[in-house]
mmCIF file of N, CA and C in Angstrom:
data_model
loop_
_atom_site.group_PDB
_atom_site.id
_atom_site.type_symbol
_atom_site.label_atom_id
_atom_site.label_comp_id
_atom_site.label_asym_id
_atom_site.label_seq_id
_atom_site.Cartn_x
_atom_site.Cartn_y
_atom_site.Cartn_z
ATOM 1 N N UNK A 770 22.887 24.269 -9.168
ATOM 2 C CA UNK A 770 22.124 23.672 -8.291
ATOM 3 C C UNK A 770 21.095 25.405 -8.062
ATOM 4 N N UNK A 771 19.801 25.665 -8.257
ATOM 5 C CA UNK A 771 18.789 26.463 -7.503
ATOM 6 C C UNK A 771 18.092 26.132 -6.971
ATOM 7 N N UNK A 772 18.552 26.715 -5.831
ATOM 8 C CA UNK A 772 17.308 26.760 -4.487
ATOM 9 C C UNK A 772 16.027 26.689 -4.602
ATOM 10 N N UNK A 773 15.965 27.896 -5.574
ATOM 11 C CA UNK A 773 14.626 28.518 -5.469
ATOM 12 C C UNK A 773 13.623 27.392 -6.827
ATOM 13 N N UNK A 774 14.276 26.853 -7.524
ATOM 14 C CA UNK A 774 13.644 25.886 -8.636
ATOM 15 C C UNK A 774 13.703 24.801 -7.868
ATOM 16 N N UNK A 775 14.385 24.090 -7.024
ATOM 17 C CA UNK A 775 14.375 23.330 -6.644
ATOM 18 C C UNK A 775 12.917 22.763 -5.920
ATOM 19 N N UNK A 776 13.222 24.224 -4.993
ATOM 20 C CA UNK A 776 12.381 24.336 -3.805
ATOM 21 C C UNK A 776 10.744 24.172 -4.682
ATOM 22 N N UNK A 777 10.368 24.379 -5.357
ATOM 23 C CA UNK A 777 9.234 24.999 -6.010
ATOM 24 C C UNK A 777 8.651 23.577 -6.620
ATOM 25 N N UNK A 778 9.851 22.703 -7.588
ATOM 26 C CA UNK A 778 9.926 21.703 -8.151
ATOM 27 C C UNK A 778 9.522 20.784 -6.744
ATOM 28 N N UNK A 779 10.113 20.372 -5.445
ATOM 29 C CA UNK A 779 10.032 19.457 -4.752
ATOM 30 C C UNK A 779 8.351 19.756 -4.125
ATOM 31 N N UNK A 780 8.043 21.177 -4.382
ATOM 32 C CA UNK A 780 6.592 21.719 -3.788
ATOM 33 C C UNK A 780 5.237 21.071 -4.324
ATOM 34 N N UNK A 781 6.194 21.299 -5.531
ATOM 35 C CA UNK A 781 4.889 20.500 -7.347
ATOM 36 C C UNK A 781 4.319 19.103 -7.137
ATOM 37 N N UNK A 782 6.297 18.018 -6.551
ATOM 38 C CA UNK A 782 5.887 16.973 -6.418
ATOM 39 C C UNK A 782 5.591 16.813 -5.526
ATOM 40 N N UNK A 783 5.440 17.240 -4.100
ATOM 41 C CA UNK A 783 4.514 16.581 -3.051
ATOM 42 C C UNK A 783 2.852 17.166 -2.931
ATOM 43 N N UNK A 784 2.484 17.974 -3.731
ATOM 44 C CA UNK A 784 1.354 18.243 -4.020
ATOM 45 C C UNK A 784 0.801 17.004 -4.562
ATOM 46 N N UNK A 785 1.823 16.721 -6.176
ATOM 47 C CA UNK A 785 0.759 16.159 -6.826
ATOM 48 C C UNK A 785 0.965 14.864 -6.444
ATOM 49 N N UNK A 786 2.260 14.046 -5.304
ATOM 50 C CA UNK A 786 1.928 12.971 -3.984
ATOM 51 C C UNK A 786 0.464 13.134 -3.450
ATOM 52 N N UNK A 787 0.347 14.168 -2.829
ATOM 53 C CA UNK A 787 -0.920 14.769 -2.134
ATOM 54 C C UNK A 787 -2.367 14.177 -2.748
ATOM 55 N N UNK A 788 -2.130 15.182 -3.961
ATOM 56 C CA UNK A 788 -3.445 14.327 -4.579
ATOM 57 C C UNK A 788 -3.455 13.022 -5.311
ATOM 58 N N UNK A 789 -2.879 12.549 -5.453
ATOM 59 C CA UNK A 789 -2.716 11.157 -5.874
ATOM 60 C C UNK A 789 -3.213 10.028 -4.706
ATOM 61 N N UNK A 790 -3.110 10.258 -3.386
ATOM 62 C CA UNK A 790 -3.182 10.118 -2.096
ATOM 63 C C UNK A 790 -4.822 10.251 -1.787
ATOM 64 N N UNK A 791 -4.779 11.335 -2.266
ATOM 65 C CA UNK A 791 -6.538 12.042 -1.698
ATOM 66 C C UNK A 791 -7.580 11.435 -2.535
ATOM 67 N N UNK A 792 -7.429 11.396 -4.128
ATOM 68 C CA UNK A 792 -7.763 10.616 -4.633
ATOM 69 C C UNK A 792 -7.781 9.222 -4.784
ATOM 70 N N UNK A 793 -6.983 8.374 -4.175
ATOM 71 C CA UNK A 793 -7.222 7.056 -4.082
ATOM 72 C C UNK A 793 -8.221 6.840 -2.467
ATOM 73 N N UNK A 794 -7.909 7.936 -2.007
ATOM 74 C CA UNK A 794 -8.534 7.405 -0.390
ATOM 75 C C UNK A 794 -10.544 7.771 -0.947
ATOM 76 N N UNK A 795 -10.613 8.758 -1.943
ATOM 77 C CA UNK A 795 -11.973 9.520 -2.244
ATOM 78 C C UNK A 795 -12.129 8.136 -2.918
ATOM 79 N N UNK A 796 -11.761 7.630 -4.271
ATOM 80 C CA UNK A 796 -12.538 7.723 -5.105
ATOM 81 C C UNK A 796 -12.100 5.831 -5.176
ATOM 82 N N UNK A 797 -11.735 5.178 -4.487
ATOM 83 C CA UNK A 797 -11.257 3.848 -4.778
ATOM 84 C C UNK A 797 -12.634 2.749 -4.596
ATOM 85 N N UNK A 798 -12.957 1.908 -4.527
ATOM 86 C CA UNK A 798 -14.203 0.859 -4.039
ATOM 87 C C UNK A 798 -13.512 -0.628 -3.445
ATOM 88 N N UNK A 799 -14.607 -1.119 -3.307
ATOM 89 C CA UNK A 799 -13.789 -2.837 -2.718
ATOM 90 C C UNK A 799 -14.531 -3.258 -4.175
ATOM 91 N N UNK A 800 -14.156 -4.207 -4.421
ATOM 92 C CA UNK A 800 -14.206 -5.144 -5.773
ATOM 93 C C UNK A 800 -14.650 -6.859 -5.006
ATOM 94 N N UNK A 801 -16.058 -7.813 -5.778
ATOM 95 C CA UNK A 801 -15.965 -9.163 -5.513
ATOM 96 C C UNK A 801 -14.356 -9.821 -7.108
ATOM 97 N N UNK A 802 -14.595 -8.753 -7.396
ATOM 98 C CA UNK A 802 -13.760 -9.848 -8.876
ATOM 99 C C UNK A 802 -12.177 -9.312 -8.857
ATOM 100 N N UNK A 803 -11.697 -8.301 -7.502
ATOM 101 C CA UNK A 803 -10.380 -8.472 -7.541
ATOM 102 C C UNK A 803 -9.701 -8.765 -6.446
ATOM 103 N N UNK A 804 -8.819 -8.956 -6.686
ATOM 104 C CA UNK A 804 -8.179 -10.240 -4.748
ATOM 105 C C UNK A 804 -7.607 -8.789 -3.872
ATOM 106 N N UNK A 805 -6.004 -8.349 -4.773
ATOM 107 C CA UNK A 805 -5.638 -7.109 -3.994
ATOM 108 C C UNK A 805 -6.083 -6.012 -4.881
ATOM 109 N N UNK A 806 -5.244 -5.354 -5.756
ATOM 110 C CA UNK A 806 -5.762 -4.150 -6.049
ATOM 111 C C UNK A 806 -5.668 -4.299 -7.303
ATOM 112 N N UNK A 807 -6.148 -3.139 -8.121
ATOM 113 C CA UNK A 807 -6.425 -2.862 -9.860
ATOM 114 C C UNK A 807 -7.040 -1.870 -9.787
ATOM 115 N N UNK A 808 -6.759 -1.345 -10.643
ATOM 116 C CA UNK A 808 -6.999 0.454 -11.246
ATOM 117 C C UNK A 808 -8.815 0.334 -11.878
ATOM 118 N N UNK A 809 -8.880 1.630 -11.236
ATOM 119 C CA UNK A 809 -10.870 1.598 -11.026
ATOM 120 C C UNK A 809 -11.009 1.725 -12.426
ATOM 121 N N UNK A 810 -11.954 1.678 -13.023
ATOM 122 C CA UNK A 810 -13.092 1.784 -14.328
ATOM 123 C C UNK A 810 -13.793 2.989 -14.574
ATOM 124 N N UNK A 811 -13.337 4.114 -12.958
ATOM 125 C CA UNK A 811 -13.980 5.343 -13.288
ATOM 126 C C UNK A 811 -12.906 6.085 -12.952
ATOM 127 N N UNK A 812 -11.401 5.707 -13.605
ATOM 128 C CA UNK A 812 -10.195 6.592 -14.415
ATOM 129 C C UNK A 812 -9.896 6.945 -13.129
ATOM 130 N N UNK A 813 -10.046 6.915 -12.177
ATOM 131 C CA UNK A 813 -9.318 7.444 -10.681
ATOM 132 C C UNK A 813 -9.561 6.521 -9.686
ATOM 133 N N UNK A 814 -8.511 6.415 -8.651
ATOM 134 C CA UNK A 814 -8.810 5.365 -8.017
ATOM 135 C C UNK A 814 -8.560 4.140 -8.123
ATOM 136 N N UNK A 815 -8.973 3.143 -7.548
ATOM 137 C CA UNK A 815 -8.177 1.626 -7.255
ATOM 138 C C UNK A 815 -9.747 0.903 -6.865
ATOM 139 N N UNK A 816 -9.089 -0.036 -7.435
ATOM 140 C CA UNK A 816 -10.664 -1.120 -6.342
ATOM 141 C C UNK A 816 -9.533 -2.090 -6.070
ATOM 142 N N UNK A 817 -10.205 -2.801 -4.728
ATOM 143 C CA UNK A 817 -9.646 -3.577 -4.014
ATOM 144 C C UNK A 817 -10.540 -4.343 -3.631
ATOM 145 N N UNK A 818 -9.898 -5.392 -3.149
ATOM 146 C CA UNK A 818 -10.088 -6.930 -2.914
ATOM 147 C C UNK A 818 -10.378 -7.173 -1.686
ATOM 148 N N UNK A 819 -10.991 -9.022 -1.301
ATOM 149 C CA UNK A 819 -11.411 -9.288 0.239
ATOM 150 C C UNK A 819 -10.111 -9.271 0.416
ATOM 151 N N UNK A 820 -8.585 -9.691 -0.537
ATOM 152 C CA UNK A 820 -7.733 -9.981 0.167
ATOM 153 C C UNK A 820 -6.514 -8.457 1.125
ATOM 154 N N UNK A 821 -7.001 -7.498 0.195
ATOM 155 C CA UNK A 821 -6.050 -6.182 0.443
ATOM 156 C C UNK A 821 -6.828 -6.169 1.773
ATOM 157 N N UNK A 822 -8.015 -6.434 1.792
ATOM 158 C CA UNK A 822 -8.990 -5.791 2.866
ATOM 159 C C UNK A 822 -8.584 -6.517 4.385
ATOM 160 N N UNK A 823 -8.177 -8.006 3.572
ATOM 161 C CA UNK A 823 -7.817 -9.002 5.201
ATOM 162 C C UNK A 823 -6.291 -8.288 5.726
ATOM 163 N N UNK A 824 -5.603 -8.097 4.485
ATOM 164 C CA UNK A 824 -4.320 -7.127 5.357
ATOM 165 C C UNK A 824 -4.321 -5.920 5.620
ATOM 166 N N UNK A 825 -5.342 -5.404 5.330
ATOM 167 C CA UNK A 825 -5.685 -3.919 5.804
ATOM 168 C C UNK A 825 -5.889 -4.202 7.476
ATOM 169 N N UNK A 826 -6.619 -4.767 7.517
ATOM 170 C CA UNK A 826 -8.104 -5.042 8.743
ATOM 171 C C UNK A 826 -6.613 -5.765 9.971
ATOM 172 N N UNK A 827 -6.103 -6.786 9.593
ATOM 173 C CA UNK A 827 -4.855 -7.704 10.483
ATOM 174 C C UNK A 827 -4.073 -6.411 10.406
ATOM 175 N N UNK A 828 -3.706 -5.377 9.672
ATOM 176 C CA UNK A 828 -2.010 -4.865 9.995
ATOM 177 C C UNK A 828 -2.697 -3.748 10.873
ATOM 178 N N UNK A 829 -3.835 -3.351 11.124
ATOM 179 C CA UNK A 829 -4.369 -2.120 11.891
ATOM 180 C C UNK A 829 -5.477 -2.619 13.194
ATOM 181 N N UNK A 830 -5.177 -4.171 13.216
ATOM 182 C CA UNK A 830 -5.995 -4.847 14.153
ATOM 183 C C UNK A 830 -7.420 -4.200 14.689
ATOM 184 N N UNK A 831 -8.206 -4.676 13.149
ATOM 185 C CA UNK A 831 -9.986 -4.471 13.195
ATOM 186 C C UNK A 831 -10.330 -5.423 12.808
ATOM 187 N N UNK A 832 -11.343 -5.335 12.515
ATOM 188 C CA UNK A 832 -12.500 -6.725 11.923
ATOM 189 C C UNK A 832 -13.465 -5.828 10.835
ATOM 190 N N UNK A 833 -13.234 -4.836 10.970
ATOM 191 C CA UNK A 833 -14.394 -4.138 9.805
ATOM 192 C C UNK A 833 -13.964 -2.878 9.162
ATOM 193 N N UNK A 834 -14.256 -2.205 8.322
ATOM 194 C CA UNK A 834 -14.025 -1.391 7.540
ATOM 195 C C UNK A 834 -15.451 -0.690 7.342
ATOM 196 N N UNK A 835 -15.628 0.401 7.245
ATOM 197 C CA UNK A 835 -16.799 0.764 7.458
ATOM 198 C C UNK A 835 -16.505 2.360 6.854
ATOM 199 N N UNK A 836 -17.236 2.015 5.531
ATOM 200 C CA UNK A 836 -16.759 3.400 4.346
ATOM 201 C C UNK A 836 -17.999 4.051 3.464
ATOM 202 N N UNK A 837 -17.549 5.349 2.930
ATOM 203 C CA UNK A 837 -18.588 5.832 2.199
ATOM 204 C C UNK A 837 -18.002 5.990 0.959
ATOM 205 N N UNK A 838 -19.076 6.793 0.573
ATOM 206 C CA UNK A 838 -18.932 7.806 -1.099
ATOM 207 C C UNK A 838 -18.988 6.848 -2.089
ATOM 208 N N UNK A 839 -19.886 5.714 -2.028
ATOM 209 C CA UNK A 839 -20.186 5.350 -3.644
ATOM 210 C C UNK A 839 -21.662 4.596 -3.307
ATOM 211 N N UNK A 840 -22.116 5.295 -4.114
ATOM 212 C CA UNK A 840 -23.950 4.353 -4.771
ATOM 213 C C UNK A 840 -24.252 3.052 -4.387
ATOM 214 N N UNK A 841 -24.674 3.173 -3.418
ATOM 215 C CA UNK A 841 -25.470 1.884 -3.203
ATOM 216 C C UNK A 841 -27.343 1.984 -3.619
ATOM 217 N N UNK A 842 -27.794 0.608 -3.747
ATOM 218 C CA UNK A 842 -29.279 0.607 -4.226
ATOM 219 C C UNK A 842 -29.999 0.889 -2.730
ATOM 220 N N UNK A 843 -29.283 0.352 -2.183
ATOM 221 C CA UNK A 843 -30.398 -0.189 -0.990
ATOM 222 C C UNK A 843 -29.339 0.986 0.336
ATOM 223 N N UNK A 844 -28.704 1.602 0.056
ATOM 224 C CA UNK A 844 -28.347 2.587 0.799
ATOM 225 C C UNK A 844 -26.876 1.747 1.713
ATOM 226 N N UNK A 845 -27.008 0.822 1.578
ATOM 227 C CA UNK A 845 -25.589 0.109 1.860
ATOM 228 C C UNK A 845 -25.774 -1.229 0.937
ATOM 229 N N UNK A 846 -24.127 -1.953 1.160
ATOM 230 C CA UNK A 846 -23.735 -2.821 0.375
ATOM 231 C C UNK A 846 -22.507 -3.525 1.473
ATOM 232 N N UNK A 847 -22.312 -4.417 0.597
ATOM 233 C CA UNK A 847 -21.346 -5.977 1.164
ATOM 234 C C UNK A 847 -20.775 -6.263 0.263
ATOM 235 N N UNK A 848 -20.022 -5.423 -0.335
ATOM 236 C CA UNK A 848 -19.481 -6.552 -1.764
ATOM 237 C C UNK A 848 -18.432 -6.932 -1.080
ATOM 238 N N UNK A 849 -17.491 -7.223 0.003
ATOM 239 C CA UNK A 849 -16.784 -7.763 0.673
ATOM 240 C C UNK A 849 -16.761 -8.508 1.820
ATOM 241 N N UNK A 850 -16.828 -9.473 2.542
ATOM 242 C CA UNK A 850 -16.805 -9.612 3.799
ATOM 243 C C UNK A 850 -15.848 -8.749 5.170
ATOM 244 N N UNK A 851 -16.114 -8.140 6.094
ATOM 245 C CA UNK A 851 -16.201 -7.401 6.420
ATOM 246 C C UNK A 851 -15.387 -5.506 5.924
ATOM 247 N N UNK A 852 -16.237 -5.417 4.913
ATOM 248 C CA UNK A 852 -15.630 -4.162 3.833
ATOM 249 C C UNK A 852 -17.511 -3.441 3.787
ATOM 250 N N UNK A 853 -18.098 -2.499 5.109
ATOM 251 C CA UNK A 853 -19.656 -2.558 4.802
ATOM 252 C C UNK A 853 -19.257 -0.680 4.152
ATOM 253 N N UNK A 854 -19.766 -0.950 2.673
ATOM 254 C CA UNK A 854 -20.441 0.641 2.483
ATOM 255 C C UNK A 854 -21.741 1.348 2.852
ATOM 256 N N UNK A 855 -21.626 2.557 3.045
ATOM 257 C CA UNK A 855 -22.970 2.977 3.818
ATOM 258 C C UNK A 855 -23.316 3.989 2.737
ATOM 259 N N UNK A 856 -24.408 4.799 1.901
ATOM 260 C CA UNK A 856 -24.706 5.860 1.304
ATOM 261 C C UNK A 856 -25.988 6.329 1.825
ATOM 262 N N UNK A 857 -25.641 7.915 2.048
ATOM 263 C CA UNK A 857 -26.506 8.831 3.273
ATOM 264 C C UNK A 857 -27.151 9.478 2.601
ATOM 265 N N UNK A 858 -26.983 9.358 0.578
ATOM 266 C CA UNK A 858 -27.914 10.688 0.430
ATOM 267 C C UNK A 858 -29.214 9.989 -0.440
ATOM 268 N N UNK A 859 -29.670 9.595 -0.171
ATOM 269 C CA UNK A 859 -30.902 8.767 -0.608
ATOM 270 C C UNK A 859 -31.584 9.289 -2.278
ATOM 271 N N UNK A 860 -31.105 10.163 -2.225
ATOM 272 C CA UNK A 860 -31.977 11.119 -3.694
ATOM 273 C C UNK A 860 -30.491 11.942 -4.641
ATOM 274 N N UNK A 861 -29.691 11.009 -4.285
ATOM 275 C CA UNK A 861 -28.406 11.039 -5.232
ATOM 276 C C UNK A 861 -28.867 11.228 -6.845
ATOM 277 N N UNK A 862 -28.072 12.466 -7.730
ATOM 278 C CA UNK A 862 -28.958 13.235 -8.774
ATOM 279 C C UNK A 862 -29.817 12.456 -9.407
ATOM 280 N N UNK A 863 -30.980 12.494 -8.265
ATOM 281 C CA UNK A 863 -32.292 11.439 -9.167
ATOM 282 C C UNK A 863 -32.786 10.197 -8.966
ATOM 283 N N UNK A 864 -31.370 10.014 -8.298
ATOM 284 C CA UNK A 864 -31.673 8.297 -7.564
ATOM 285 C C UNK A 864 -32.067 8.020 -6.481
ATOM 286 N N UNK A 865 -33.386 7.462 -6.604
ATOM 287 C CA UNK A 865 -34.003 7.298 -4.683
ATOM 288 C C UNK A 865 -33.185 5.718 -4.308
ATOM 289 N N UNK A 866 -32.403 6.115 -3.453
ATOM 290 C CA UNK A 866 -32.208 5.028 -2.994
ATOM 291 C C UNK A 866 -33.606 4.601 -1.819
#
């Protein structure tokens, strides 16, 4: 057993897990074609559906999820009930919302 290598390996594993969690939080989007979860078409993060939203809201005793970080043509979107997406960058990459 090499304590130094084990510690480095533990840190690398923890960093990889943390990166996976952060990517999941930043790049996951609601979808009306998925019930629970599916891999995202973007290649990172996941798509989550109405059933996943319902389970999350019930578990944390909340009525609605308000999220951001997804381009929406009108500046807001409600793809799934009780999940509102707000987009506050009206000139994102030249696209005017």
